[in-house]
mmCIF file of C-alpha atoms and ligand atoms in Angstrom:
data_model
loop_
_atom_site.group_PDB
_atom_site.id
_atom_site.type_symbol
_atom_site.label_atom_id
_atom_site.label_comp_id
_atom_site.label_asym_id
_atom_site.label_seq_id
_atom_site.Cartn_x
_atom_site.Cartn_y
_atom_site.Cartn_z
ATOM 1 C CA UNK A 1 66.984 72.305 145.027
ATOM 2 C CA UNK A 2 69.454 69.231 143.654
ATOM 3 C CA UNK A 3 72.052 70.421 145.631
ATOM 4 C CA UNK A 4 72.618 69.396 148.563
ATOM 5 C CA UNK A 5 72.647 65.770 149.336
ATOM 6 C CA UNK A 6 75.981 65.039 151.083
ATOM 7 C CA UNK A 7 77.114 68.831 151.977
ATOM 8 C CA UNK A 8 80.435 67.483 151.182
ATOM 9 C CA UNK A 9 80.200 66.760 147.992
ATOM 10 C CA UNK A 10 78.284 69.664 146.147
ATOM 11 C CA UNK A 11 75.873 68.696 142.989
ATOM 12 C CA UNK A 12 74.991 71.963 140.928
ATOM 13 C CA UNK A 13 73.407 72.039 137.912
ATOM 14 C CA UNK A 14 74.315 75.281 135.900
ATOM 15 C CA UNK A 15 72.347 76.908 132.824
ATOM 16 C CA UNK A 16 74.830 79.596 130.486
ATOM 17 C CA UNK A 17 72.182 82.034 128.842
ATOM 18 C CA UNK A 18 72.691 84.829 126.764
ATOM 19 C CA UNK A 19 73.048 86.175 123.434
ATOM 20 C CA UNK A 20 74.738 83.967 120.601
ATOM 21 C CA UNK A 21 78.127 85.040 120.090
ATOM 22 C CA UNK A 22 78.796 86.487 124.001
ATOM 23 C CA UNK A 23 81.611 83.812 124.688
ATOM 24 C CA UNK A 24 79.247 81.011 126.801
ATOM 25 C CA UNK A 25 80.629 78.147 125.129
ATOM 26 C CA UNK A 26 84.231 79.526 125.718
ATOM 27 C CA UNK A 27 83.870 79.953 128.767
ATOM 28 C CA UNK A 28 82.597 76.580 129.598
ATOM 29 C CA UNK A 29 86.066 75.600 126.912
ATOM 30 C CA UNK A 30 88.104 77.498 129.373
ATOM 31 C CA UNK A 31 86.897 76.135 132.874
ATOM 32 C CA UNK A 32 86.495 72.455 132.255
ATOM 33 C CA UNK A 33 89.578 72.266 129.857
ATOM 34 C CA UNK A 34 91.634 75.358 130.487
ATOM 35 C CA UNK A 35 91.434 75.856 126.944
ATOM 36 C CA UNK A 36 90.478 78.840 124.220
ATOM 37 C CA UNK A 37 89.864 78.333 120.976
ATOM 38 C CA UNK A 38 89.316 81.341 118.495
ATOM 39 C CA UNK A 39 87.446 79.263 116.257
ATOM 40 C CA UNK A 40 85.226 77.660 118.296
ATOM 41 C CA UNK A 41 81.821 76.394 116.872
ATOM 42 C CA UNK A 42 78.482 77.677 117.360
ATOM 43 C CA UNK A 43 76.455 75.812 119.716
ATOM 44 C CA UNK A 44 73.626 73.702 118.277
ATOM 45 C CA UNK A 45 70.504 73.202 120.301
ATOM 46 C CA UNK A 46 72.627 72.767 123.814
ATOM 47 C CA UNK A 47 75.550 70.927 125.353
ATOM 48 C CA UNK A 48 76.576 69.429 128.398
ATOM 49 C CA UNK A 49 79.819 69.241 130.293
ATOM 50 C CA UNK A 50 80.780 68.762 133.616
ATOM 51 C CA UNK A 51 83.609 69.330 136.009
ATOM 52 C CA UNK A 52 84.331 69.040 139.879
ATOM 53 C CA UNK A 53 86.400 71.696 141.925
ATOM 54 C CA UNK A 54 87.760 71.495 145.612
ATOM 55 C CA UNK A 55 86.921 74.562 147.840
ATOM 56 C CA UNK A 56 89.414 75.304 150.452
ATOM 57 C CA UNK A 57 87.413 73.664 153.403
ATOM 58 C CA UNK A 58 87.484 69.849 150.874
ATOM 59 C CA UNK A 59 84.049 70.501 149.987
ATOM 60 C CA UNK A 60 84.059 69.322 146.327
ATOM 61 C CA UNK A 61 81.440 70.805 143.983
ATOM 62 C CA UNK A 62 81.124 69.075 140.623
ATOM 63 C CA UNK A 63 79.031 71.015 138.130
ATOM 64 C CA UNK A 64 76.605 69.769 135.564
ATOM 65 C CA UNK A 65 76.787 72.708 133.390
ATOM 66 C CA UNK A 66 74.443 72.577 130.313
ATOM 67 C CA UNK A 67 75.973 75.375 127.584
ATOM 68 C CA UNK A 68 73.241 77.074 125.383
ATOM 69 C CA UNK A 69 72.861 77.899 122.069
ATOM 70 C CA UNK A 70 71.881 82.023 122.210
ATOM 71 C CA UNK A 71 69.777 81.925 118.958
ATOM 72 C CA UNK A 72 66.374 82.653 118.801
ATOM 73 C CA UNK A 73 65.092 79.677 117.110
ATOM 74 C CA UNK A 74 66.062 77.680 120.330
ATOM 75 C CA UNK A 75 64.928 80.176 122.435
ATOM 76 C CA UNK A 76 61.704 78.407 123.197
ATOM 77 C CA UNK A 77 64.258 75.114 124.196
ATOM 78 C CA UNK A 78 65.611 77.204 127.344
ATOM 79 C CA UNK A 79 63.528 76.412 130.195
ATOM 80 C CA UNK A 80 64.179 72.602 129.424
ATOM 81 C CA UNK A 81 67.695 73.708 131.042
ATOM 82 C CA UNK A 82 66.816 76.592 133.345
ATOM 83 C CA UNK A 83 64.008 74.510 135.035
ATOM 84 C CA UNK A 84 65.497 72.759 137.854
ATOM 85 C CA UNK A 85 68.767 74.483 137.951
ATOM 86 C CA UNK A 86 70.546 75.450 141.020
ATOM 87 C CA UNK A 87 72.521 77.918 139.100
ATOM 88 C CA UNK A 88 71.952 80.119 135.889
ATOM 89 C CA UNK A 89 74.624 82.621 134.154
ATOM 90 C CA UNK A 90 73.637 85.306 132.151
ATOM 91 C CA UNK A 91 76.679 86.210 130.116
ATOM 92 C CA UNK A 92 76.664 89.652 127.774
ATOM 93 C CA UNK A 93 79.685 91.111 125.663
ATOM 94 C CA UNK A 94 81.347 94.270 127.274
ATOM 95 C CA UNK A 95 81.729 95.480 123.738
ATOM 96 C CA UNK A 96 78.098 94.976 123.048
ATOM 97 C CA UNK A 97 75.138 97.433 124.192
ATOM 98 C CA UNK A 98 72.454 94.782 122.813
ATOM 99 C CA UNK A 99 74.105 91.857 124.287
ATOM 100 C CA UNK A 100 73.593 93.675 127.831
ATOM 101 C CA UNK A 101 70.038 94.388 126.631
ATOM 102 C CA UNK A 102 69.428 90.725 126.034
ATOM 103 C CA UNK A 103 70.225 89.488 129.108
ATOM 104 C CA UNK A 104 68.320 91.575 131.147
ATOM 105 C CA UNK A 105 65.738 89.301 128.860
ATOM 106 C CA UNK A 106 67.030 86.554 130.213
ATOM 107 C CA UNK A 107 66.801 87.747 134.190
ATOM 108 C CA UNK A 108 63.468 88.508 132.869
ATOM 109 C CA UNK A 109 62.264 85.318 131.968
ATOM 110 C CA UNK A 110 64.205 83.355 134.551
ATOM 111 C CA UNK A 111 62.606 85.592 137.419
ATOM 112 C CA UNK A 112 59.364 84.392 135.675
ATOM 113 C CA UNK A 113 59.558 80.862 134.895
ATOM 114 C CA UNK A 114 62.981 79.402 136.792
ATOM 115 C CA UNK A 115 62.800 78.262 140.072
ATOM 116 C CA UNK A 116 62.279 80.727 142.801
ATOM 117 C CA UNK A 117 65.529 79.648 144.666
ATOM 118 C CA UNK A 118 67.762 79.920 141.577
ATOM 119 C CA UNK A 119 71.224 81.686 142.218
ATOM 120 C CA UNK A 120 71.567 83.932 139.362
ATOM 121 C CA UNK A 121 74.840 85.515 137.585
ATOM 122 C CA UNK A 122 75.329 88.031 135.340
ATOM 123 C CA UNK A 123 78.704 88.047 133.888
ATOM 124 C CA UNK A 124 80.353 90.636 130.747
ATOM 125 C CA UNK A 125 82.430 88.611 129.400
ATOM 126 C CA UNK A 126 85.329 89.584 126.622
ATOM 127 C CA UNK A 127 86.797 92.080 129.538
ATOM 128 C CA UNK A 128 90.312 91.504 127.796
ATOM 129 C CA UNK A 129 88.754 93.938 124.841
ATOM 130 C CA UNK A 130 88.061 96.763 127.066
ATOM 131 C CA UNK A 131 89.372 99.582 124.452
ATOM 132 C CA UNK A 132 86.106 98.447 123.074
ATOM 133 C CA UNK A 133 84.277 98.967 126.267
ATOM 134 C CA UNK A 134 80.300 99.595 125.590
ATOM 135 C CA UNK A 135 78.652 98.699 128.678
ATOM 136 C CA UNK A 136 80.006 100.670 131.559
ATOM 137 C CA UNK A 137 80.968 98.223 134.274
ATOM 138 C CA UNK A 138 78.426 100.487 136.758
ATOM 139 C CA UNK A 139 75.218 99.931 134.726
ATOM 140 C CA UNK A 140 76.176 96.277 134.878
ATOM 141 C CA UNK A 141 77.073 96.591 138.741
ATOM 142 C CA UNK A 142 73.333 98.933 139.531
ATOM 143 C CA UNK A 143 71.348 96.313 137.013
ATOM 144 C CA UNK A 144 72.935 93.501 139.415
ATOM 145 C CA UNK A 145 72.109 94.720 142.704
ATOM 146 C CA UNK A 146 68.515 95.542 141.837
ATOM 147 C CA UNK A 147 68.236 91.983 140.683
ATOM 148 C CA UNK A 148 69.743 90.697 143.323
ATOM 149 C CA UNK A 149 72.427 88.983 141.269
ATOM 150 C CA UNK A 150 76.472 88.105 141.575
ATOM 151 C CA UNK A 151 78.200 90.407 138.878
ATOM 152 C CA UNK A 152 81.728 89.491 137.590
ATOM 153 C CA UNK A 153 83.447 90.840 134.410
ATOM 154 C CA UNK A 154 85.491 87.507 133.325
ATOM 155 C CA UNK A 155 87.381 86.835 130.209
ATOM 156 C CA UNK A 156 87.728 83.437 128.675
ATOM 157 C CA UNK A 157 90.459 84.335 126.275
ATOM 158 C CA UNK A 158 93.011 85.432 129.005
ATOM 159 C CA UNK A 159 91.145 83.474 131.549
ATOM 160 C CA UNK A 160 91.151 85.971 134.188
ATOM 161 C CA UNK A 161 88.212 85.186 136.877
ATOM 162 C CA UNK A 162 86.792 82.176 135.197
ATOM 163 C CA UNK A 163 87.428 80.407 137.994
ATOM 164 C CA UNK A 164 85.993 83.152 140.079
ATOM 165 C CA UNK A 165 82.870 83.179 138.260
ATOM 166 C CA UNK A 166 82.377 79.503 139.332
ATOM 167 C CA UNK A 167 83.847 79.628 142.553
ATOM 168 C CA UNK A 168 82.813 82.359 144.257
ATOM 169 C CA UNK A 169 79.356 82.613 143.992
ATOM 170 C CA UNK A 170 78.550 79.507 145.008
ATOM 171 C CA UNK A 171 80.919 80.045 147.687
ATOM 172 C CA UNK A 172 79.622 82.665 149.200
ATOM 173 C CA UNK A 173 75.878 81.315 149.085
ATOM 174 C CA UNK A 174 77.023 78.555 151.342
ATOM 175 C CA UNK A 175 79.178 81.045 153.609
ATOM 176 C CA UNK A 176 82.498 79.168 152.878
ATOM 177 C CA UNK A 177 85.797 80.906 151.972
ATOM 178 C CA UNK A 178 87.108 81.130 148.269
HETATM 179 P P1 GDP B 201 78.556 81.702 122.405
HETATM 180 O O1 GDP B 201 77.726 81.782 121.184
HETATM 181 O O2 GDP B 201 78.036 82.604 123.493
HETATM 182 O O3 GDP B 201 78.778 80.300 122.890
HETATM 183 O O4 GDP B 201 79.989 82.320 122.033
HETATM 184 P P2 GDP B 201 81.356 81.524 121.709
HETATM 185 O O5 GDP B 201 81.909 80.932 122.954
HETATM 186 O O6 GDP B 201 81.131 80.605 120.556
HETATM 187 O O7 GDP B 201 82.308 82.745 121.287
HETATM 188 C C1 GDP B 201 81.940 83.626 120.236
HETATM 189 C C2 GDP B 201 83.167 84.363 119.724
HETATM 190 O O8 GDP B 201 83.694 85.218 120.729
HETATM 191 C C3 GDP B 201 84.307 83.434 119.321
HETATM 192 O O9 GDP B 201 84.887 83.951 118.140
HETATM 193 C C4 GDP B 201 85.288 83.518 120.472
HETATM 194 O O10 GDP B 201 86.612 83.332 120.044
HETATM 195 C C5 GDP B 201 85.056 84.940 120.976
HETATM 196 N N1 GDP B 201 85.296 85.066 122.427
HETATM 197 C C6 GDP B 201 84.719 84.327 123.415
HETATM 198 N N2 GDP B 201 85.142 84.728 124.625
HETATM 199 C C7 GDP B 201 86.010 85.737 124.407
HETATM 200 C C8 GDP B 201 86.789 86.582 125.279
HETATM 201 O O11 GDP B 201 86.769 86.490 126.503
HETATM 202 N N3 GDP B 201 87.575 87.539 124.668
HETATM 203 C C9 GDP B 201 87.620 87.686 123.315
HETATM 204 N N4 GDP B 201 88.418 88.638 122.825
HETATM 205 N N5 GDP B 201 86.895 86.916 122.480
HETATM 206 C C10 GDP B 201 86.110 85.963 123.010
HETATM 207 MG MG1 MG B 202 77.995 78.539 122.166
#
């Protein structure tokens, strides 16, 4: 992959995918910039942003993390960011049933066309509305394990495991503590 050059100093290029409206870009908002914004734009086309953490053992990993637009009229853009990543997220709404169904679409397609050592997520995001609950958190868990994927539920508005999500994984595929 682009990974690993100098194992100290981690390169990973990460691809958000999923439905328009699932809380990608916010979550990208919240993890390089610690930020939410209610009224945050839809994405056009793509963006990029980037941002470097320090795992306990000093090993820095910066991320190149290119943010998707979840439309379908850019649908056909996607593999120019899935090909060659290291990393790809699959985020769904917990408080949407065809949100969940979409990105089982996406670990569809990415099992098809990305690259056959990608490290794939699948994260529910917008845990903090959970009175609104629509994908049990054990469909999501099952659907996970058959695919061989990471599962988190995050939350960009409250932030809770954001940092997790980008963390941890990665983490734990190179055996280091997080
Ligand atoms: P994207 O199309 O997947 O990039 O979605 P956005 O990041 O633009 O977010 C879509 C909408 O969901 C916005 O109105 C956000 O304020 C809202 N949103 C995003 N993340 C969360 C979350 O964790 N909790 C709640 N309650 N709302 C969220
Ligand atoms: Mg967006």
């Amino acid at each position: 992959t682009n990974t690993i050059s100098d194992p100290q100093n981690l390169k990973v290029k990460l691809v958000l995918l999923g439905d328009s409206g699932v809380g990608k870009s916010c979550i990208v908002l919240r993890f390089v910039r610690g930020q939410f914004d209610a009224t945050s734009k839809v994405t056009v086309g793509a963006s990029f942003l980037s941002q470097t953490i320090a795992l306990q053992d000093s090993t820095t990993i910066k991320f190149e993390i290119w943010d998707t637009a979840g439309q379908e009229r850019y649908a056909a853009l996607a593999p120019l960011y899935y090909r060659g990543a290291a990393v790809a997220v699959v985020v769904y709404d917990i408080t949407n049933p065809e949100s969940f169904s979409k990105a089982q679409y996406w670990v569809k397609e990415l099992q098809k066309h990305g690259s056959p050592d990608i490290i794939l997520a699948l994260v529910g995001n917008k845990a903090d509305l959970h009175e609104n609950r629509s994908v049990p958190v054990q469909d999501a868990v099952e659907y996970a394990e058959k695919n061989g994927m990471f599962f988190i539920e995050t939350s960009a508005k409250t932030a809770d495991n954001i940092n997790q999500l980008f963390e941890c994984h990665y983490s734990l595929h190179y055996n280091v503590r997080c």
